[in-house]
Coordinates of C-alpha atoms and ligand atoms in Angstrom, one line a residue:
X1461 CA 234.2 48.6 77.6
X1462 CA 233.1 45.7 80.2
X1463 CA 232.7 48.6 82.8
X1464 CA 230.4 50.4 80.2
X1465 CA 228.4 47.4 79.4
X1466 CA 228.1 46.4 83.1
X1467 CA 227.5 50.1 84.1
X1468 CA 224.2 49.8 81.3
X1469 CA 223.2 46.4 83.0
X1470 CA 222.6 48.2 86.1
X1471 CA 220.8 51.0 84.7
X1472 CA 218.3 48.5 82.5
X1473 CA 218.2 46.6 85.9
X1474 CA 217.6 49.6 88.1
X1475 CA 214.8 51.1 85.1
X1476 CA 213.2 47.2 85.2
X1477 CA 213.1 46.9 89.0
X1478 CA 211.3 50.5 89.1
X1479 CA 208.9 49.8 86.4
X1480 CA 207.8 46.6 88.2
X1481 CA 207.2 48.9 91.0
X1482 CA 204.7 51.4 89.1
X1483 CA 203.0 48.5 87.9
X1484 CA 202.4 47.2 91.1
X1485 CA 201.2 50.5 92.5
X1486 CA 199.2 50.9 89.4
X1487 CA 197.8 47.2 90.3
X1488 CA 197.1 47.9 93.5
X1489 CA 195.0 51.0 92.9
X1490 CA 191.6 50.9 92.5
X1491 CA 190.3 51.2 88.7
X1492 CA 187.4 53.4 88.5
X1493 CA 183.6 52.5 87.7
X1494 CA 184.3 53.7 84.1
X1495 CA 187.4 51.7 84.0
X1496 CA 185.3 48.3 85.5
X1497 CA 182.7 48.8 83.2
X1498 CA 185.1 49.4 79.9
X1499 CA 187.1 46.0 81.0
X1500 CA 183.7 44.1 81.6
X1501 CA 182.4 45.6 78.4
X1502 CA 178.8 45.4 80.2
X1503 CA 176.9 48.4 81.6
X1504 CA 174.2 47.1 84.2
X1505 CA 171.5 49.7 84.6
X1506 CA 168.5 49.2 86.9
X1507 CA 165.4 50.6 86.6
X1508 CA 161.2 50.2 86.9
X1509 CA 159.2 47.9 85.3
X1510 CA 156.4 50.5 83.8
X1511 CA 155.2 52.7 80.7
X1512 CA 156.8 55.4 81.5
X1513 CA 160.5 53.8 82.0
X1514 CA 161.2 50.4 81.1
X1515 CA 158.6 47.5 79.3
X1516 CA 158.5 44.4 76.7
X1517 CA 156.4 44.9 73.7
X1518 CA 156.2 43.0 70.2
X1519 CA 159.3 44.0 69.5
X1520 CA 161.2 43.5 72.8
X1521 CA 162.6 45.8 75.3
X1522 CA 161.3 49.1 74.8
X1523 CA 160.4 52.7 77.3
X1524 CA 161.5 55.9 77.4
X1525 CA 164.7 55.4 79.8
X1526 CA 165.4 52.0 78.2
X1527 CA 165.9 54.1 74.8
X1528 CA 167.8 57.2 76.4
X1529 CA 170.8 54.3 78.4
X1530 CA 170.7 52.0 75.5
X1531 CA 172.3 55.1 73.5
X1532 CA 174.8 55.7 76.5
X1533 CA 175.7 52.2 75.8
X1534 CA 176.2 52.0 72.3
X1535 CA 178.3 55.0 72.1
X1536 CA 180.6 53.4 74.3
X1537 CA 179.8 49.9 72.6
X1538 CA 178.7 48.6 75.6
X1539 CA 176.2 45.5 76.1
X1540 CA 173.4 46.9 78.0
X1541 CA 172.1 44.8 80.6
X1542 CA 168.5 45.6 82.7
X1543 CA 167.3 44.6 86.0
X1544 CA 164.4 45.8 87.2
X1545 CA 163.4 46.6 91.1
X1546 CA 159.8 46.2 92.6
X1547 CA 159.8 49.0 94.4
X1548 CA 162.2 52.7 94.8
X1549 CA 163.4 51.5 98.1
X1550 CA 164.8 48.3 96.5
X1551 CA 166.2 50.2 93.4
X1552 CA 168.3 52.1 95.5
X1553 CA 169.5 49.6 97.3
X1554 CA 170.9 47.8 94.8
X1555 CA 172.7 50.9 93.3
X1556 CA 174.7 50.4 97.1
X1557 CA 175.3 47.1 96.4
X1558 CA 178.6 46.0 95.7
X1559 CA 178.9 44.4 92.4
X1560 CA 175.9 45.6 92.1
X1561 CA 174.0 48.0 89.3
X1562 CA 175.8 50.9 88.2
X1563 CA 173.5 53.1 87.1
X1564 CA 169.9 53.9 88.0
X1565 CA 167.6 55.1 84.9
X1566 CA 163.6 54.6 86.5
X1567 CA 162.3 58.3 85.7
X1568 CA 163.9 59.5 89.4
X1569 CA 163.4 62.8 90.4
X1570 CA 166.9 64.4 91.9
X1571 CA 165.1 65.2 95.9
X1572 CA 167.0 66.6 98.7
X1573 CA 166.0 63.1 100.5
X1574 CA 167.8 60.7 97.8
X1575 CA 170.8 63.0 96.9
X1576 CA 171.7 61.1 100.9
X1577 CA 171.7 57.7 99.4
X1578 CA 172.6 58.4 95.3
X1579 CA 174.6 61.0 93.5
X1580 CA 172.1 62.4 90.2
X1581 CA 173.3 63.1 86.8
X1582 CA 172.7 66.3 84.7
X1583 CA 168.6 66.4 84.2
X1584 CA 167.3 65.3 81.2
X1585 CA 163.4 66.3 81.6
X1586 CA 161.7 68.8 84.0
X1587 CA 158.5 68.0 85.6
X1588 CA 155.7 69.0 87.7
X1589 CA 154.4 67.0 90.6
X1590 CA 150.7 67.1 90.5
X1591 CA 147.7 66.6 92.6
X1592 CA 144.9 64.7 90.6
X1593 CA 141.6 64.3 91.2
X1594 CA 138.6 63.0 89.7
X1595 CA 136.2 65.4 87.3
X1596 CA 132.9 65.9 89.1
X1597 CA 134.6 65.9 92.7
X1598 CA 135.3 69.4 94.1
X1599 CA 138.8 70.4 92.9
X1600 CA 141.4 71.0 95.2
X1601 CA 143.5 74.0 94.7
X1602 CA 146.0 74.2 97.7
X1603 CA 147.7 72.0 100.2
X1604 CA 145.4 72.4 102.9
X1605 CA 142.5 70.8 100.8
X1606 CA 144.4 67.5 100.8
X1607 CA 143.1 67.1 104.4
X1608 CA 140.5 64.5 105.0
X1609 CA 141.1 63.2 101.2
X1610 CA 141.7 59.1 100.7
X1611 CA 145.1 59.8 99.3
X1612 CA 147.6 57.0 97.8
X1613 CA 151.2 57.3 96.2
X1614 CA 154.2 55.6 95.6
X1615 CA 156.0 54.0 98.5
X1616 CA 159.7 55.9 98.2
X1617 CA 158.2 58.1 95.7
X1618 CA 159.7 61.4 95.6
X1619 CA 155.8 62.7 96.5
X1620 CA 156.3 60.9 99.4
X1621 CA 158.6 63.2 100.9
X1622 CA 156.6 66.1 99.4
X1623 CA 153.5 64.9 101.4
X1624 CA 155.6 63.9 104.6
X1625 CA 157.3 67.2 104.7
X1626 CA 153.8 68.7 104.4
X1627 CA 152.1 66.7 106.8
X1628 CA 155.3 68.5 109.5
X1629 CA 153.2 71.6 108.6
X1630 CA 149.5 70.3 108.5
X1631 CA 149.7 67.1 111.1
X1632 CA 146.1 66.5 110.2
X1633 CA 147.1 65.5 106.8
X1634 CA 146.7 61.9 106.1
X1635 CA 148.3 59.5 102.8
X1636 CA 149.4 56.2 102.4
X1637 CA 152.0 55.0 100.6
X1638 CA 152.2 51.4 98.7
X1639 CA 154.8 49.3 96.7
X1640 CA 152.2 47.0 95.5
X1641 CA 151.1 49.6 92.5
X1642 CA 152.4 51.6 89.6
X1643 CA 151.3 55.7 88.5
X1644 CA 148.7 54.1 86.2
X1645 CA 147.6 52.2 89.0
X1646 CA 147.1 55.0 91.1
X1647 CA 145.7 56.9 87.8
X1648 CA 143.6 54.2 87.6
X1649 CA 141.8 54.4 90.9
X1650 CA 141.1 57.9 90.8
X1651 CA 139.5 57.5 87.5
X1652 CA 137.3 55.3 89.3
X1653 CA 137.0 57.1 92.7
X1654 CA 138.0 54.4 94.8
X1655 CA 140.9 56.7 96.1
X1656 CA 140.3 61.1 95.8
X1657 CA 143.8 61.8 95.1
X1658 CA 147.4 60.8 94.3
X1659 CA 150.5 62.8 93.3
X1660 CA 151.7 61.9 90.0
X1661 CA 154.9 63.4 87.7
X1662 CA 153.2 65.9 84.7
X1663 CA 155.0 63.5 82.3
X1664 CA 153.0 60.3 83.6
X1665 CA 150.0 62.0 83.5
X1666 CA 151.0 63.2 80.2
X1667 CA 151.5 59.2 79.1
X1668 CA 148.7 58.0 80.6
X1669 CA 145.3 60.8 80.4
X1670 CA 144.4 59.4 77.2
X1671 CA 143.6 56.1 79.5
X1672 CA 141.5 58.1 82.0
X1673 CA 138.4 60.4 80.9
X1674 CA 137.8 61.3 84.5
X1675 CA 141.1 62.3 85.4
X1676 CA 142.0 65.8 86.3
X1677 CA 144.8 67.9 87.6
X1678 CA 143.8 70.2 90.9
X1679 CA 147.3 71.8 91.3
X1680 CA 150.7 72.1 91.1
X1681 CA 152.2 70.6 93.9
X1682 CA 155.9 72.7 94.3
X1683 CA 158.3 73.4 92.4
X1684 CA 159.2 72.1 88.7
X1685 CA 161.7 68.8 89.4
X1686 CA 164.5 67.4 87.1
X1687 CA 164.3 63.8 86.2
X1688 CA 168.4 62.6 86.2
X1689 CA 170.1 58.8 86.5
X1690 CA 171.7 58.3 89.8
X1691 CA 174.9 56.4 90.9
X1692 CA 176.2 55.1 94.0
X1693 CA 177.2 57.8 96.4
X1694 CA 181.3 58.2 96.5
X1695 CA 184.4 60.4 95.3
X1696 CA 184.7 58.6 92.0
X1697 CA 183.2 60.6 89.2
X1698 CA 184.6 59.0 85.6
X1699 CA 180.8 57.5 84.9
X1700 CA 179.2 60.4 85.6
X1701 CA 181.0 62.7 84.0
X1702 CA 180.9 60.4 80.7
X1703 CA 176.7 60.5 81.6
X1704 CA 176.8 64.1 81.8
X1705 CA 178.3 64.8 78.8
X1706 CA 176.1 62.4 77.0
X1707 CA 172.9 63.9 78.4
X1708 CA 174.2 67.6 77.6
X1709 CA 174.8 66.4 74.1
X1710 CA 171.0 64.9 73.7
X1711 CA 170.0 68.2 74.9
X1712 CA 171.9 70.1 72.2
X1713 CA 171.2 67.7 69.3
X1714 CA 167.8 67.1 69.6
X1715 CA 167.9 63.7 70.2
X1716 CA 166.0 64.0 73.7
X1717 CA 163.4 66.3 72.5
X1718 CA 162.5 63.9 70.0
X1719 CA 162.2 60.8 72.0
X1720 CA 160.4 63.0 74.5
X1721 CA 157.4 64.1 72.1
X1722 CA 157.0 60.0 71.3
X1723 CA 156.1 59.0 74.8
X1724 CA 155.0 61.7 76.3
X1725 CA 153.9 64.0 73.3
X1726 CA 150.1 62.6 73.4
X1727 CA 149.1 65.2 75.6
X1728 CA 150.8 68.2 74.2
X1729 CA 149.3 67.0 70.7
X1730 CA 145.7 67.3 71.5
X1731 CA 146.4 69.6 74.6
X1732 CA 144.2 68.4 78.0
X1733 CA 141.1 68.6 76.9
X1734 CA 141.4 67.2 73.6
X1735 CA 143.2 64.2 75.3
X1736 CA 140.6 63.2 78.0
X1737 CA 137.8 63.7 75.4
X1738 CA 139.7 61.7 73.6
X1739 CA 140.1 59.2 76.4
X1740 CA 136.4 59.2 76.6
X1741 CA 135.5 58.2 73.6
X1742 CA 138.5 55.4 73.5
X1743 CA 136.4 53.9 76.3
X1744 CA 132.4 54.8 75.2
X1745 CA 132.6 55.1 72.1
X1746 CA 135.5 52.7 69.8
X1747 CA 134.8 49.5 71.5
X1748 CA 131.4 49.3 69.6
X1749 CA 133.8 49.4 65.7
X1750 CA 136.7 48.1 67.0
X1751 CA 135.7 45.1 65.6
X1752 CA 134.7 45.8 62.3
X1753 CA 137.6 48.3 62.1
X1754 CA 139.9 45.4 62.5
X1755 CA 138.0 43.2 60.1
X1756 CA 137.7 46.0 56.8
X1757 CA 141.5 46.3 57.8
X1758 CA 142.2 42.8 57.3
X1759 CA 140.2 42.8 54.4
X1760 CA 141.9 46.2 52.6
X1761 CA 145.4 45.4 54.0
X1762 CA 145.1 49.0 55.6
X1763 CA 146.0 49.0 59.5
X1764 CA 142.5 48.7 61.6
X1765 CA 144.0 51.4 64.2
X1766 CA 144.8 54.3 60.5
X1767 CA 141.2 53.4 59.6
X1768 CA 140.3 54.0 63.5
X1769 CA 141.7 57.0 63.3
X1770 CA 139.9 58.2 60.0
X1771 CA 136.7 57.7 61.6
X1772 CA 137.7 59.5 64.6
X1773 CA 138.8 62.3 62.4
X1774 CA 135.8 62.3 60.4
X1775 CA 132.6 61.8 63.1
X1776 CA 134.8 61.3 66.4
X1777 CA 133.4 57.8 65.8
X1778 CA 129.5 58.6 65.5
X1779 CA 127.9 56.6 63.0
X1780 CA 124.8 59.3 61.8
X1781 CA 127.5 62.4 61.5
X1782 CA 126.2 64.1 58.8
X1783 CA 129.0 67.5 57.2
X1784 CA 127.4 71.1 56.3
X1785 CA 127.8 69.7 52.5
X1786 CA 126.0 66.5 53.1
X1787 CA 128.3 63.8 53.5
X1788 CA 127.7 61.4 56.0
X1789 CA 128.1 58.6 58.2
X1790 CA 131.2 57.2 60.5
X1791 CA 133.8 57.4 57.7
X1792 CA 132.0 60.3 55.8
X1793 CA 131.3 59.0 52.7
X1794 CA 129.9 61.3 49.9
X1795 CA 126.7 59.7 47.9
X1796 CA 129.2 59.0 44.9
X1797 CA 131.7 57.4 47.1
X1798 CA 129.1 55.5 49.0
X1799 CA 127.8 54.3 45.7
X1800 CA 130.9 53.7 44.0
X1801 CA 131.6 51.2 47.2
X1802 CA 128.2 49.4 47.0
X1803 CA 127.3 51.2 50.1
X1804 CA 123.7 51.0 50.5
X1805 CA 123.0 52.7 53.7
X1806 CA 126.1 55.4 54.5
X1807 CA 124.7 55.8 58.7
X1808 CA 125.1 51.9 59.3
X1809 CA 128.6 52.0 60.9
X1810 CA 129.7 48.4 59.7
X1811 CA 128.7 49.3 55.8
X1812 CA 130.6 53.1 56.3
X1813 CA 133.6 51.5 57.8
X1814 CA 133.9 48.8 55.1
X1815 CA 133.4 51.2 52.2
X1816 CA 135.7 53.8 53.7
X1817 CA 138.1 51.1 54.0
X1818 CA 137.9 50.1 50.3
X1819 CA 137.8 53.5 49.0
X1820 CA 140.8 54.2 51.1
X1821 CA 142.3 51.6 49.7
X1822 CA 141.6 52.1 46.1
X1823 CA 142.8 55.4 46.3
X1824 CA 146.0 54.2 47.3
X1825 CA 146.6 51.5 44.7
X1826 CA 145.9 54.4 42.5
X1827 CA 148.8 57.0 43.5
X1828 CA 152.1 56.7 41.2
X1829 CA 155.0 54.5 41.9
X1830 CA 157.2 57.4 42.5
X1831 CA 155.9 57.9 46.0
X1832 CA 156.7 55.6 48.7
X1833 CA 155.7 54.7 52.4
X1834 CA 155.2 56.2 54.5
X1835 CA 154.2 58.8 52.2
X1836 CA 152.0 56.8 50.5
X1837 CA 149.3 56.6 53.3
X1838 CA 150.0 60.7 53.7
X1839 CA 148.6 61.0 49.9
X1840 CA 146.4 58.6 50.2
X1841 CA 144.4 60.1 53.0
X1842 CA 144.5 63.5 51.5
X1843 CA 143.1 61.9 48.2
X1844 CA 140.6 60.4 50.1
X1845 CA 139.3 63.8 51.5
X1846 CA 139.7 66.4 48.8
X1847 CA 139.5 63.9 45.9
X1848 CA 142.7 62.5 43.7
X1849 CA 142.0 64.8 40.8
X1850 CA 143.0 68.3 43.1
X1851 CA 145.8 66.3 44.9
X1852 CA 147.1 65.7 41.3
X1853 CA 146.9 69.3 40.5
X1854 CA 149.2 70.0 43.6
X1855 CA 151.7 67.5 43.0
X1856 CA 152.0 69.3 39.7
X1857 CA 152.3 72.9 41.5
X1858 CA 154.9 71.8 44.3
X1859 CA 157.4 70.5 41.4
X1860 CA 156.4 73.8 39.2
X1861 CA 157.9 75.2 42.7
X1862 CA 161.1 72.9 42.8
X1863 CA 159.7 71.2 45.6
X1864 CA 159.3 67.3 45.5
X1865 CA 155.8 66.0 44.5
X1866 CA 156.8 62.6 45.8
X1867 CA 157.2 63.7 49.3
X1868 CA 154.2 64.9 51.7
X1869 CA 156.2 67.4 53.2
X1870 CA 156.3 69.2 50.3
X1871 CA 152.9 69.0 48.7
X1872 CA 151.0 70.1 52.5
X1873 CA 152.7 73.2 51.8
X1874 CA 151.3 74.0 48.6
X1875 CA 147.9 71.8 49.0
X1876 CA 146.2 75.2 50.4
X1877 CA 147.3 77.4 47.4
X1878 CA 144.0 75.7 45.8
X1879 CA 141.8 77.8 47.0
X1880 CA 143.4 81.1 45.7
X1881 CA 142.5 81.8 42.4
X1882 CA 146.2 82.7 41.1
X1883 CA 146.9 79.3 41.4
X1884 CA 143.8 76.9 41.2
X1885 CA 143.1 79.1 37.6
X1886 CA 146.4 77.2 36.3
X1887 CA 145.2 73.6 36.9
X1888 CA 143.3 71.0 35.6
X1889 CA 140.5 70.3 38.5
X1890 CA 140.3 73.8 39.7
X1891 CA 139.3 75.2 43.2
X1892 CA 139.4 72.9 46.2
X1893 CA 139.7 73.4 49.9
X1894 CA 143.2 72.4 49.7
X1895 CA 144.0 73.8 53.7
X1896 CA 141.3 70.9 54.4
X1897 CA 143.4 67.8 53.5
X1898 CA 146.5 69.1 55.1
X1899 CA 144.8 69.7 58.6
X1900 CA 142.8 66.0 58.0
X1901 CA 146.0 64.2 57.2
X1902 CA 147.7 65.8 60.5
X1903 CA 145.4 65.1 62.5
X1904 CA 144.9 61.8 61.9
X1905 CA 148.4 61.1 62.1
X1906 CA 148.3 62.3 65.5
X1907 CA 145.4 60.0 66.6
X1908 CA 147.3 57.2 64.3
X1909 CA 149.9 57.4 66.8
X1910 CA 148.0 57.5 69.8
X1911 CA 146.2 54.5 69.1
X1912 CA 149.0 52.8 67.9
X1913 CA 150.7 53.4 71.4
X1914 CA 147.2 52.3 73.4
X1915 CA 147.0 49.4 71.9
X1916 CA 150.8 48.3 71.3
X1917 CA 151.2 45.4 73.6
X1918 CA 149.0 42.7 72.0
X1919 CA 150.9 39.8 73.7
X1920 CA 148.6 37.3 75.3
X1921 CA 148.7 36.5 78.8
X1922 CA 150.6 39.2 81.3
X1923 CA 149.5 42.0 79.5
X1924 CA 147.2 44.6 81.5
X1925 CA 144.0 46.1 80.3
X1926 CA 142.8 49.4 81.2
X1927 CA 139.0 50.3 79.8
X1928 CA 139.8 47.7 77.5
X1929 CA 142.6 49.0 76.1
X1930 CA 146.0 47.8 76.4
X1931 CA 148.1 49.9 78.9
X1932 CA 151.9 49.5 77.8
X1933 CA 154.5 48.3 80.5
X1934 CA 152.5 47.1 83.0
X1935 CA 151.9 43.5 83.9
X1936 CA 150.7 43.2 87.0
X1937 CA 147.2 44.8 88.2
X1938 CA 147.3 44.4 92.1
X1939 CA 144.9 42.4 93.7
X1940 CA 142.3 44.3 96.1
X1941 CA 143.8 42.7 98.7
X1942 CA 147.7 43.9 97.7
X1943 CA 146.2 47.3 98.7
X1944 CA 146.9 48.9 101.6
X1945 CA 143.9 49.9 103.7
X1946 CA 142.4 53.1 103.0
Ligands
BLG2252 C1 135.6 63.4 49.7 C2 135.3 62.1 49.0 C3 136.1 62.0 47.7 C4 135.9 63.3 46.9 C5 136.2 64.5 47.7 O1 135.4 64.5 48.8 O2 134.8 63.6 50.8 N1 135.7 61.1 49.8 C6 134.8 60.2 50.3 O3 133.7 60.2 50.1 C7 135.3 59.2 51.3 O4 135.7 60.9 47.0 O5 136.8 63.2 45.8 S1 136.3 63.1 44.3 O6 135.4 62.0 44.2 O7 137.5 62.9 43.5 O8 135.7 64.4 44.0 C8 136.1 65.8 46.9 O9 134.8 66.0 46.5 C9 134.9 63.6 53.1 C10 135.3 64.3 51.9 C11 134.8 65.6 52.0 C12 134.9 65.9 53.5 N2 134.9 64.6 54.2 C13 135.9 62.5 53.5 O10 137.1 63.1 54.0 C14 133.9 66.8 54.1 O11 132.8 66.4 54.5 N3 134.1 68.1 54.0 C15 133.2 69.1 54.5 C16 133.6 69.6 55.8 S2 132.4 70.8 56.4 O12 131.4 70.0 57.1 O13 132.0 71.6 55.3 O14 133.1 71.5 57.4

């Protein structure tokens, strides 16, 4: 018995003494990054300080990468913290650092030349590099027509490399590179010819062409290029494979696409020519009602930048536009309306935008209970274009259909059926255009949103102003003197 019991001391002694032992050698090796960053319960991420990646508005950190690594972070309930660098040198450098950043999300395109200092994720947006030049210059249209050209891009900037491993092939080619500007900077100079070129990501450009009327694209330079996060070069792997399987699943449930067509959707909404156009008139043509859209806005409780974008749908902001069945004006007010709104003289701008605004909002206050924002300023601008009577008669067909009349979704799809007799010969108000009010309402939308993203940052002080209009994400403009010589 005694030998038994001292024979089971040993063993628990022996089993103790060689569990110490794993402990230690479990001590003494090295947790990995995932491991750090699970025990710290922090995930430090550095990235740019611009539109396209990483920027303060009203509402407080916002951008398209902030977005995508804030997700990363909640799923693994993770406080996300930011640092931004000045410049792609510095941002990789810190990723090297110890203790320092783990994880690099600044819109980085996975080059030959980085994949030395940073390991990239799986991509999560494929780009073009482009040459841009200025509308009215003689376009470029291959490499060799970059000789002679006042050319400026991004110090460390993946075109950087492009344009040095051209110049090994074309030693008459001459750039220059600075860390003192951002794309839109470089945007912005082209626009106004005080550089002929720069090399810019098709998804910047994207962003940014409804700033720049005069800006144009001369070529592909190279191949397509995947946009990935990077991480400090080394053997371990748990964070990236947890970032990989994130991105892979934003690919496969949408999530990417979606946040992809908000910031950089402008573009593929109104395709190219639509958005400079569009630029255009943002600079010639709104700055002359941009007041008294804001004031009828105040005064309806309707948002200045939805009436904005009624007038652009209507005369693409021209104040004697005058429609093949006489209604006229800015806001396109029919004599009835006009009257009805104590409109006087439908071509003076400030009288078209204040009526529209009323009528728009009359309209409005009119539509039942049952449908709700945002919804509500969906019906009201279709009521507003093909009248409430015919918006009521397709309410009525869409839940004849089983559809919902309360949702706009719904009623676009059966709006156009009143114009086919089988259908208008049922209701109350009879024929209408009804394919009109679905196309007005979309489109308007679409200009809704770009001029709610133009002219998002209204915080006084840092914020910078491109033709006037606010440019999101960027708070410096560099001095003249910040530039390098050209
Ligand atoms: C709208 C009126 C509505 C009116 C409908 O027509 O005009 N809205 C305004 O005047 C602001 O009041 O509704 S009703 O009073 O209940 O009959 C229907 O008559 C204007 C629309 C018509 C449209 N634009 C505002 O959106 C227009 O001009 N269409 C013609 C296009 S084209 O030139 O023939 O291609």
């Amino acid at each position: 018995m005694f030998a038994q019991l001292a024979f089971r001391c040993r063993c628990t002694l022996w089993l103790s003494a060689i569990g110490i032992l794993l402990l230690l050698g479990g001590c003494a090796e090295e947790p990995s990054t995932l491991e750090r960053v699970q025990a710290e319960g922090v995930l430090r991420v550095i990235t740019r300080n611009s539109p396209a990646t990483y920027f303060q508005d009203r509402n407080g950190e916002t951008g398209f990468e902030y977005e995508l690594v804030k997700r990363f972070a909640d799923d693994w309930g993770l406080e996300l913290q930011i640092e931004t660098a000045d410049n792609l040198d510095e941002l990789f450098a810190s990723l090297n650092r110890p203790n320092g950043p783990v994880l690099a999300a600044a819109g980085l395109v996975a080059s030959d030349g980085r994949k030395q200092v940073a390991r990239f994720s799986a991509p999560y947006l494929q780009v073009e590099p482009q040459v841009i030049y200025r509308d009215g210059q003689r376009r470029p249209t291959r490499p060799e027509d970059l000789i002679g050209k006042r050319i400026l891009v991004l110090k460390g900037s993946s075109h950087a490399e492009q344009l040095k491993a051209l110049k090994m092939q074309l030693p008459d080619l001459a750039y220059e590179e600075s860390s003192a500007v951002e794309v839109v900077d470089l945007l912005r100079m082209v626009d106004e010819g005080q550089i002929d070129l720069t090399l810019v990501d098709s998804n910047e450009l994207a962003m940014n062409q409804v700033y720049f009327p005069n800006v144009r694209v001369a070529f592909d330079f190279g191949d397509s290029q995947n946009l990935a996060w990077a991480v400090a070069p080394g053997e371990d792997t748990s964070l990236l494979d947890e970032i990989n399987t994130f991105i892979n699943r934003a690919h496969e449930n949408g999530s990417l696409q979606r946040l992809k067509k908000r910031y950089y959707g402008h573009v593929d909404m109104l395709g190219y020519v639509g958005a400079y156009t569009f630029a255009k008139h943002l600079q010639q043509r709104l700055p002359r009602y941009e007041k008294d859209f804001r004031l009828a806005g105040q005064k309806q409780g309707i948002d200045w930048r939805l009436l904005a974008a009624m007038g652009y749908q209507e005369s693409l902001w021209q104040p004697t536009a005058t429609s093949k069945t006489g209604v006229r004006g800015l806001m396109m007010l029919t004599l009835r309306t006009a009257q009805a709104m104590g409109v006087s003289d439908r071509l003076d701008p400030k009288q078209s935008i204040a009526g529209g605004a009323k009528y728009i909002a009359q309209v409005k206050s009119q539509l039942p209970d049952s449908i709700q924002e945002p919804d509500r300023t969906w019906f009201a601008l279709a009521a507003y274009n093909v009248g409430g009577g015919h918006l009521e008669d397709a309410r009525k067909l869409t839940k004849a259909e089983g559809l919902d009349p309360n949702k706009w979704l719904d009623v676009q799809k059966i709006l156009p059926r009143l114009s086919q007799k089988q259908w208008y010969s049922k209701t109350r108000y009879g024929y209408a255009r009804g394919g009109e009010p679905v196309h007005f309402v979309r489109n308007i939308r679409r200009y809704y949103d770009i001029l709610t993203w133009v002219t998002q940052p209204q915080l006084e002080g840092s914020q910078v102003t491109v033709n006037n209009l606010h440019v999101p994400g960027v708070n410096k403009v560099p001095q003249q003197d910040d530039m390098p010589p050209l």
